[in-house]
Amino acid sequence: MEKTRINKYLAAIGIGSRRKIDDLIEQGEIFVNGERALPGIVVNEEDKIIVSGKEISAKAEKKVYYMLNKPQKVVCAVSDEREKTVVQLINDNRRIFPVGRLDMDTEGLLILTNDGDLYNKIIHPRAEVYKTYFVRCRGNLNSEKIEALKNGVELDDGITLPAIVKVFKSEEKFSELEISIREGRNRQIRRMIDKVGSRVLYLRRNSIGKLKLDRELKIGEYRELTKEELNYLYSL
């Protein structure tokens, strides 16, 4: 069973932000298998983790897996002091968390679960899982701009990996296209479109690998993943 850094693991299951976890480690509030945790230690569900005197167990709960058609104006977080979160849209009392992130103004496919192993499987860079987005953006995107998106554009955090781009419509006022990327940088699609001189007007994630957004789900609705869908995600 693959292990991951403790701050990432505990943040994923809703204990707090990575920074908060790091602070708790510094304060000696976290123990792993009876030993005081050190920064950078890697863990998984098999480890006994104590946070501020309380044992944390992601293994004990029944695993649940949801597909959400995320609406705009909702943040991909377990908790937030100011904004509504995707977790609040799911009627489940277990400590679930989103797998990856969509920014507040992006709609579409989001998985929520309490399974840290699935989280790591999809998010880990080695997985190279393509996420596909429908994009409506301002203005006409000529062939030079499309090629730039396909080949990689220089962002402030480095050149993007090659993307798969299909153009549905390209007119004077707006263009519509599909972009598939295998990275998960913050607001990556929006920044890529900005870089080629346009601006995203609407953004929706349609698929994660071969797992497609259920179009029968209205915006804000969710359902449990089927056994077939779950088997596919674990095969990645």
PDB file of C-alpha atoms in Angstrom:
ATOM      1  CA  MET A   1       0.000   0.000   0.000  1.00  0.00           C
ATOM      2  CA  GLU A   2       1.660   3.233  -1.173  1.00  0.00           C
ATOM      3  CA  LYS A   3       2.639   5.790   1.427  1.00  0.00           C
ATOM      4  CA  THR A   4       2.526   9.571   1.152  1.00  0.00           C
ATOM      5  CA  ARG A   5       3.878  12.506   3.153  1.00  0.00           C
ATOM      6  CA  ILE A   6       2.020  12.920   6.418  1.00  0.00           C
ATOM      7  CA  ASN A   7       0.991  16.537   5.829  1.00  0.00           C
ATOM      8  CA  LYS A   8      -0.558  15.633   2.476  1.00  0.00           C
ATOM      9  CA  TYR A   9      -2.209  12.495   3.877  1.00  0.00           C
ATOM     10  CA  LEU A  10      -3.791  14.208   6.887  1.00  0.00           C
ATOM     11  CA  ALA A  11      -4.859  17.228   4.835  1.00  0.00           C
ATOM     12  CA  ALA A  12      -6.553  14.898   2.330  1.00  0.00           C
ATOM     13  CA  ILE A  13      -8.675  13.249   5.021  1.00  0.00           C
ATOM     14  CA  GLY A  14      -9.767  16.572   6.443  1.00  0.00           C
ATOM     15  CA  ILE A  15      -7.573  17.043   9.529  1.00  0.00           C
ATOM     16  CA  GLY A  16      -6.416  20.482   8.422  1.00  0.00           C
ATOM     17  CA  SER A  17      -4.292  22.302   5.874  1.00  0.00           C
ATOM     18  CA  ARG A  18      -0.774  21.072   5.128  1.00  0.00           C
ATOM     19  CA  ARG A  19       0.601  24.123   6.904  1.00  0.00           C
ATOM     20  CA  LYS A  20      -1.477  23.361   9.983  1.00  0.00           C
ATOM     21  CA  ILE A  21      -0.244  19.748   9.954  1.00  0.00           C
ATOM     22  CA  ASP A  22       3.361  20.967   9.720  1.00  0.00           C
ATOM     23  CA  ASP A  23       2.755  23.272  12.682  1.00  0.00           C
ATOM     24  CA  LEU A  24       1.305  20.400  14.732  1.00  0.00           C
ATOM     25  CA  ILE A  25       4.339  18.262  13.914  1.00  0.00           C
ATOM     26  CA  GLU A  26       6.617  21.085  15.041  1.00  0.00           C
ATOM     27  CA  GLN A  27       4.645  21.378  18.281  1.00  0.00           C
ATOM     28  CA  GLY A  28       4.994  17.633  18.953  1.00  0.00           C
ATOM     29  CA  GLU A  29       1.247  17.034  18.651  1.00  0.00           C
ATOM     30  CA  ILE A  30       1.467  14.181  16.123  1.00  0.00           C
ATOM     31  CA  PHE A  31       2.707  10.645  16.760  1.00  0.00           C
ATOM     32  CA  VAL A  32       3.062   7.782  14.280  1.00  0.00           C
ATOM     33  CA  ASN A  33       3.209   4.238  15.608  1.00  0.00           C
ATOM     34  CA  GLY A  34       4.127   5.527  19.048  1.00  0.00           C
ATOM     35  CA  GLU A  35       6.947   7.787  17.853  1.00  0.00           C
ATOM     36  CA  ARG A  36       6.863  11.554  17.589  1.00  0.00           C
ATOM     37  CA  ALA A  37       6.330  12.436  13.930  1.00  0.00           C
ATOM     38  CA  LEU A  38       9.117  14.127  12.009  1.00  0.00           C
ATOM     39  CA  PRO A  39       8.594  16.499   9.056  1.00  0.00           C
ATOM     40  CA  GLY A  40       8.403  14.591   5.792  1.00  0.00           C
ATOM     41  CA  ILE A  41       7.539  11.195   7.293  1.00  0.00           C
ATOM     42  CA  VAL A  42       5.436   9.039   4.952  1.00  0.00           C
ATOM     43  CA  VAL A  43       2.335   7.157   6.128  1.00  0.00           C
ATOM     44  CA  ASN A  44      -0.725   5.246   4.987  1.00  0.00           C
ATOM     45  CA  GLU A  45      -3.877   3.703   6.475  1.00  0.00           C
ATOM     46  CA  GLU A  46      -1.895   0.934   8.166  1.00  0.00           C
ATOM     47  CA  ASP A  47      -0.061   3.375  10.449  1.00  0.00           C
ATOM     48  CA  LYS A  48      -1.403   4.362  13.866  1.00  0.00           C
ATOM     49  CA  ILE A  49      -1.542   8.154  13.859  1.00  0.00           C
ATOM     50  CA  ILE A  50      -2.319  10.243  16.928  1.00  0.00           C
ATOM     51  CA  VAL A  51      -3.143  13.938  16.472  1.00  0.00           C
ATOM     52  CA  SER A  52      -3.434  16.039  19.629  1.00  0.00           C
ATOM     53  CA  GLY A  53      -4.145  12.927  21.682  1.00  0.00           C
ATOM     54  CA  LYS A  54      -6.780  11.505  19.340  1.00  0.00           C
ATOM     55  CA  GLU A  55      -6.261   8.509  17.081  1.00  0.00           C
ATOM     56  CA  ILE A  56      -6.958   9.200  13.423  1.00  0.00           C
ATOM     57  CA  SER A  57      -8.319   6.270  11.448  1.00  0.00           C
ATOM     58  CA  ALA A  58      -9.257   6.518   7.809  1.00  0.00           C
ATOM     59  CA  LYS A  59      -9.315   2.722   7.626  1.00  0.00           C
ATOM     60  CA  ALA A  60     -12.101   2.054  10.109  1.00  0.00           C
ATOM     61  CA  GLU A  61     -14.832   3.777   8.113  1.00  0.00           C
ATOM     62  CA  LYS A  62     -16.635   2.140   5.222  1.00  0.00           C
ATOM     63  CA  LYS A  63     -15.180   3.518   2.023  1.00  0.00           C
ATOM     64  CA  VAL A  64     -17.507   5.701  -0.008  1.00  0.00           C
ATOM     65  CA  TYR A  65     -17.049   7.168  -3.468  1.00  0.00           C
ATOM     66  CA  TYR A  66     -19.119   9.959  -4.989  1.00  0.00           C
ATOM     67  CA  MET A  67     -19.267  11.653  -8.365  1.00  0.00           C
ATOM     68  CA  LEU A  68     -20.315  15.300  -8.072  1.00  0.00           C
ATOM     69  CA  ASN A  69     -21.234  17.709 -10.834  1.00  0.00           C
ATOM     70  CA  LYS A  70     -19.566  20.626  -9.102  1.00  0.00           C
ATOM     71  CA  PRO A  71     -21.268  24.010  -9.386  1.00  0.00           C
ATOM     72  CA  GLN A  72     -19.531  27.363  -9.559  1.00  0.00           C
ATOM     73  CA  LYS A  73     -19.002  29.468  -6.416  1.00  0.00           C
ATOM     74  CA  VAL A  74     -18.200  26.388  -4.310  1.00  0.00           C
ATOM     75  CA  VAL A  75     -14.651  25.634  -3.131  1.00  0.00           C
ATOM     76  CA  CYS A  76     -12.912  22.259  -3.303  1.00  0.00           C
ATOM     77  CA  ALA A  77     -12.118  21.966   0.378  1.00  0.00           C
ATOM     78  CA  VAL A  78     -13.211  20.029   3.427  1.00  0.00           C
ATOM     79  CA  SER A  79     -13.929  23.221   5.343  1.00  0.00           C
ATOM     80  CA  ASP A  80     -13.732  26.935   4.723  1.00  0.00           C
ATOM     81  CA  GLU A  81     -14.571  29.823   7.029  1.00  0.00           C
ATOM     82  CA  ARG A  82     -16.006  32.023   4.287  1.00  0.00           C
ATOM     83  CA  GLU A  83     -17.197  29.916   1.365  1.00  0.00           C
ATOM     84  CA  LYS A  84     -19.461  26.922   0.812  1.00  0.00           C
ATOM     85  CA  THR A  85     -17.501  23.709   0.183  1.00  0.00           C
ATOM     86  CA  VAL A  86     -18.070  20.699  -2.048  1.00  0.00           C
ATOM     87  CA  VAL A  87     -18.188  18.463   1.037  1.00  0.00           C
ATOM     88  CA  GLN A  88     -21.258  20.380   2.243  1.00  0.00           C
ATOM     89  CA  LEU A  89     -23.069  19.325  -0.939  1.00  0.00           C
ATOM     90  CA  ILE A  90     -22.787  15.630  -0.029  1.00  0.00           C
ATOM     91  CA  ASN A  91     -25.249  14.199   2.499  1.00  0.00           C
ATOM     92  CA  ASP A  92     -22.770  11.994   4.340  1.00  0.00           C
ATOM     93  CA  ASN A  93     -21.537  12.338   7.909  1.00  0.00           C
ATOM     94  CA  ARG A  94     -18.244  10.579   7.230  1.00  0.00           C
ATOM     95  CA  ARG A  95     -15.048  12.574   6.798  1.00  0.00           C
ATOM     96  CA  ILE A  96     -14.898  12.716   3.014  1.00  0.00           C
ATOM     97  CA  PHE A  97     -12.633  14.890   0.901  1.00  0.00           C
ATOM     98  CA  PRO A  98     -12.322  15.919  -2.755  1.00  0.00           C
ATOM     99  CA  VAL A  99      -9.849  14.124  -4.994  1.00  0.00           C
ATOM    100  CA  GLY A 100      -7.945  17.005  -6.530  1.00  0.00           C
ATOM    101  CA  ARG A 101      -9.309  20.477  -7.032  1.00  0.00           C
ATOM    102  CA  LEU A 102     -11.428  22.562  -9.355  1.00  0.00           C
ATOM    103  CA  ASP A 103     -11.269  26.296  -8.813  1.00  0.00           C
ATOM    104  CA  MET A 104     -14.302  28.137  -7.507  1.00  0.00           C
ATOM    105  CA  ASP A 105     -15.523  29.217 -10.949  1.00  0.00           C
ATOM    106  CA  THR A 106     -15.100  25.825 -12.645  1.00  0.00           C
ATOM    107  CA  GLU A 107     -17.906  23.280 -12.964  1.00  0.00           C
ATOM    108  CA  GLY A 108     -17.943  19.578 -13.633  1.00  0.00           C
ATOM    109  CA  LEU A 109     -16.622  16.204 -12.598  1.00  0.00           C
ATOM    110  CA  LEU A 110     -15.260  15.879  -9.084  1.00  0.00           C
ATOM    111  CA  ILE A 111     -14.735  12.724  -7.017  1.00  0.00           C
ATOM    112  CA  LEU A 112     -15.203  12.792  -3.256  1.00  0.00           C
ATOM    113  CA  THR A 113     -14.217   9.897  -1.009  1.00  0.00           C
ATOM    114  CA  ASN A 114     -12.754   8.889   2.337  1.00  0.00           C
ATOM    115  CA  ASP A 115     -10.273   6.560   0.615  1.00  0.00           C
ATOM    116  CA  GLY A 116      -6.756   7.986   0.836  1.00  0.00           C
ATOM    117  CA  ASP A 117      -5.356   5.259  -1.424  1.00  0.00           C
ATOM    118  CA  LEU A 118      -7.627   6.266  -4.306  1.00  0.00           C
ATOM    119  CA  TYR A 119      -6.716   9.901  -3.721  1.00  0.00           C
ATOM    120  CA  ASN A 120      -3.008   9.104  -4.058  1.00  0.00           C
ATOM    121  CA  LYS A 121      -3.572   6.867  -7.080  1.00  0.00           C
ATOM    122  CA  ILE A 122      -5.293   9.600  -9.082  1.00  0.00           C
ATOM    123  CA  ILE A 123      -3.298  12.605  -7.872  1.00  0.00           C
ATOM    124  CA  HIS A 124       0.204  11.094  -7.925  1.00  0.00           C
ATOM    125  CA  PRO A 125       2.235  12.542 -10.842  1.00  0.00           C
ATOM    126  CA  ARG A 126       3.268   9.049 -11.960  1.00  0.00           C
ATOM    127  CA  ALA A 127      -0.364   8.246 -12.728  1.00  0.00           C
ATOM    128  CA  GLU A 128      -0.356  10.670 -15.676  1.00  0.00           C
ATOM    129  CA  VAL A 129      -4.141  10.583 -15.798  1.00  0.00           C
ATOM    130  CA  TYR A 130      -5.547  12.946 -18.427  1.00  0.00           C
ATOM    131  CA  LYS A 131      -8.292  15.306 -17.247  1.00  0.00           C
ATOM    132  CA  THR A 132     -10.472  16.653 -20.039  1.00  0.00           C
ATOM    133  CA  TYR A 133     -12.133  20.072 -19.953  1.00  0.00           C
ATOM    134  CA  PHE A 134     -14.639  21.909 -22.101  1.00  0.00           C
ATOM    135  CA  VAL A 135     -13.492  25.498 -22.530  1.00  0.00           C
ATOM    136  CA  ARG A 136     -15.272  28.558 -23.868  1.00  0.00           C
ATOM    137  CA  CYS A 137     -12.909  31.493 -24.218  1.00  0.00           C
ATOM    138  CA  ARG A 138     -12.845  35.006 -25.594  1.00  0.00           C
ATOM    139  CA  GLY A 139     -11.950  35.702 -29.215  1.00  0.00           C
ATOM    140  CA  ASN A 140     -10.608  33.629 -32.064  1.00  0.00           C
ATOM    141  CA  LEU A 141      -7.854  31.097 -31.400  1.00  0.00           C
ATOM    142  CA  ASN A 142      -5.774  30.751 -34.552  1.00  0.00           C
ATOM    143  CA  SER A 143      -3.701  27.702 -35.456  1.00  0.00           C
ATOM    144  CA  GLU A 144      -0.553  29.197 -33.907  1.00  0.00           C
ATOM    145  CA  LYS A 145      -2.255  29.582 -30.512  1.00  0.00           C
ATOM    146  CA  ILE A 146      -3.737  26.089 -30.697  1.00  0.00           C
ATOM    147  CA  GLU A 147      -0.301  24.639 -31.471  1.00  0.00           C
ATOM    148  CA  ALA A 148       1.138  26.501 -28.502  1.00  0.00           C
ATOM    149  CA  LEU A 149      -1.484  24.951 -26.209  1.00  0.00           C
ATOM    150  CA  LYS A 150      -0.727  21.513 -27.645  1.00  0.00           C
ATOM    151  CA  ASN A 151       3.043  21.771 -27.366  1.00  0.00           C
ATOM    152  CA  GLY A 152       3.294  23.532 -23.996  1.00  0.00           C
ATOM    153  CA  VAL A 153       3.295  27.159 -22.898  1.00  0.00           C
ATOM    154  CA  GLU A 154       5.612  28.904 -20.467  1.00  0.00           C
ATOM    155  CA  LEU A 155       3.868  29.687 -17.179  1.00  0.00           C
ATOM    156  CA  ASP A 156       5.399  31.240 -14.090  1.00  0.00           C
ATOM    157  CA  ASP A 157       5.903  27.737 -12.640  1.00  0.00           C
ATOM    158  CA  GLY A 158       7.413  26.214 -15.794  1.00  0.00           C
ATOM    159  CA  ILE A 159       6.431  24.951 -19.223  1.00  0.00           C
ATOM    160  CA  THR A 160       3.258  22.881 -19.348  1.00  0.00           C
ATOM    161  CA  LEU A 161       3.375  19.324 -20.628  1.00  0.00           C
ATOM    162  CA  PRO A 162       1.927  18.680 -24.094  1.00  0.00           C
ATOM    163  CA  ALA A 163      -1.866  18.773 -24.139  1.00  0.00           C
ATOM    164  CA  ILE A 164      -4.517  17.257 -26.388  1.00  0.00           C
ATOM    165  CA  VAL A 165      -6.629  20.001 -27.951  1.00  0.00           C
ATOM    166  CA  LYS A 166      -9.764  19.714 -30.100  1.00  0.00           C
ATOM    167  CA  VAL A 167     -11.396  22.836 -31.523  1.00  0.00           C
ATOM    168  CA  PHE A 168     -15.190  22.822 -31.806  1.00  0.00           C
ATOM    169  CA  LYS A 169     -15.728  26.442 -32.760  1.00  0.00           C
ATOM    170  CA  SER A 170     -13.486  29.452 -33.339  1.00  0.00           C
ATOM    171  CA  GLU A 171     -15.216  32.731 -34.162  1.00  0.00           C
ATOM    172  CA  GLU A 172     -14.453  36.411 -33.746  1.00  0.00           C
ATOM    173  CA  LYS A 173     -16.183  36.760 -30.368  1.00  0.00           C
ATOM    174  CA  PHE A 174     -15.452  33.378 -28.775  1.00  0.00           C
ATOM    175  CA  SER A 175     -13.995  29.922 -29.264  1.00  0.00           C
ATOM    176  CA  GLU A 176     -14.999  26.533 -27.870  1.00  0.00           C
ATOM    177  CA  LEU A 177     -12.537  23.706 -27.437  1.00  0.00           C
ATOM    178  CA  GLU A 178     -11.664  20.607 -25.462  1.00  0.00           C
ATOM    179  CA  ILE A 179      -8.334  20.428 -23.647  1.00  0.00           C
ATOM    180  CA  SER A 180      -6.906  17.319 -22.011  1.00  0.00           C
ATOM    181  CA  ILE A 181      -3.992  17.736 -19.600  1.00  0.00           C
ATOM    182  CA  ARG A 182      -2.129  15.328 -17.303  1.00  0.00           C
ATOM    183  CA  GLU A 183      -0.944  17.871 -14.770  1.00  0.00           C
ATOM    184  CA  GLY A 184      -2.784  19.434 -11.868  1.00  0.00           C
ATOM    185  CA  ARG A 185      -1.315  22.889 -11.466  1.00  0.00           C
ATOM    186  CA  ASN A 186      -3.380  25.624  -9.849  1.00  0.00           C
ATOM    187  CA  ARG A 187      -5.818  27.168 -12.362  1.00  0.00           C
ATOM    188  CA  GLN A 188      -3.745  25.617 -15.139  1.00  0.00           C
ATOM    189  CA  ILE A 189      -6.273  25.738 -17.990  1.00  0.00           C
ATOM    190  CA  ARG A 190      -7.113  29.361 -17.244  1.00  0.00           C
ATOM    191  CA  ARG A 191      -3.453  30.331 -17.139  1.00  0.00           C
ATOM    192  CA  MET A 192      -2.730  28.471 -20.388  1.00  0.00           C
ATOM    193  CA  ILE A 193      -5.549  30.305 -22.143  1.00  0.00           C
ATOM    194  CA  ASP A 194      -4.379  33.645 -20.696  1.00  0.00           C
ATOM    195  CA  LYS A 195      -0.883  32.926 -21.987  1.00  0.00           C
ATOM    196  CA  VAL A 196      -2.047  32.687 -25.597  1.00  0.00           C
ATOM    197  CA  GLY A 197      -3.870  36.016 -25.318  1.00  0.00           C
ATOM    198  CA  SER A 198      -7.421  34.937 -24.540  1.00  0.00           C
ATOM    199  CA  ARG A 199      -9.567  34.612 -21.417  1.00  0.00           C
ATOM    200  CA  VAL A 200     -11.719  31.721 -20.176  1.00  0.00           C
ATOM    201  CA  LEU A 201     -15.430  32.530 -20.123  1.00  0.00           C
ATOM    202  CA  TYR A 202     -16.640  29.094 -19.007  1.00  0.00           C
ATOM    203  CA  LEU A 203     -14.822  25.968 -17.863  1.00  0.00           C
ATOM    204  CA  ARG A 204     -16.140  22.474 -17.101  1.00  0.00           C
ATOM    205  CA  ARG A 205     -14.280  19.232 -16.402  1.00  0.00           C
ATOM    206  CA  ASN A 206     -15.872  16.416 -18.365  1.00  0.00           C
ATOM    207  CA  SER A 207     -13.674  13.435 -17.554  1.00  0.00           C
ATOM    208  CA  ILE A 208     -10.839  11.961 -15.517  1.00  0.00           C
ATOM    209  CA  GLY A 209      -9.221   9.379 -17.746  1.00  0.00           C
ATOM    210  CA  LYS A 210     -12.110   7.319 -19.112  1.00  0.00           C
ATOM    211  CA  LEU A 211     -14.396   8.229 -16.213  1.00  0.00           C
ATOM    212  CA  LYS A 212     -16.898  10.665 -17.678  1.00  0.00           C
ATOM    213  CA  LEU A 213     -19.209  13.126 -15.983  1.00  0.00           C
ATOM    214  CA  ASP A 214     -22.700  11.657 -15.779  1.00  0.00           C
ATOM    215  CA  ARG A 215     -24.702  14.137 -17.853  1.00  0.00           C
ATOM    216  CA  GLU A 216     -27.871  13.109 -16.033  1.00  0.00           C
ATOM    217  CA  LEU A 217     -26.438  14.768 -12.938  1.00  0.00           C
ATOM    218  CA  LYS A 218     -27.618  18.338 -12.783  1.00  0.00           C
ATOM    219  CA  ILE A 219     -25.187  20.936 -11.505  1.00  0.00           C
ATOM    220  CA  GLY A 220     -24.793  20.398  -7.760  1.00  0.00           C
ATOM    221  CA  GLU A 221     -26.102  16.815  -7.847  1.00  0.00           C
ATOM    222  CA  TYR A 222     -24.080  13.710  -7.003  1.00  0.00           C
ATOM    223  CA  ARG A 223     -24.259   9.921  -6.995  1.00  0.00           C
ATOM    224  CA  GLU A 224     -22.129   7.022  -5.838  1.00  0.00           C
ATOM    225  CA  LEU A 225     -19.614   5.608  -8.291  1.00  0.00           C
ATOM    226  CA  THR A 226     -20.548   2.270  -9.815  1.00  0.00           C
ATOM    227  CA  LYS A 227     -18.424  -0.816  -9.212  1.00  0.00           C
ATOM    228  CA  GLU A 228     -17.232  -0.632 -12.827  1.00  0.00           C
ATOM    229  CA  GLU A 229     -16.186   3.010 -12.456  1.00  0.00           C
ATOM    230  CA  LEU A 230     -14.370   2.265  -9.220  1.00  0.00           C
ATOM    231  CA  ASN A 231     -12.579  -0.734 -10.737  1.00  0.00           C
ATOM    232  CA  TYR A 232     -11.435   1.494 -13.587  1.00  0.00           C
ATOM    233  CA  LEU A 233     -10.023   4.147 -11.229  1.00  0.00           C
ATOM    234  CA  TYR A 234      -8.133   1.513  -9.281  1.00  0.00           C
ATOM    235  CA  SER A 235      -6.705   0.149 -12.520  1.00  0.00           C
ATOM    236  CA  LEU A 236      -4.987   3.452 -13.330  1.00  0.00           C
TER     237      LEU A 236
END
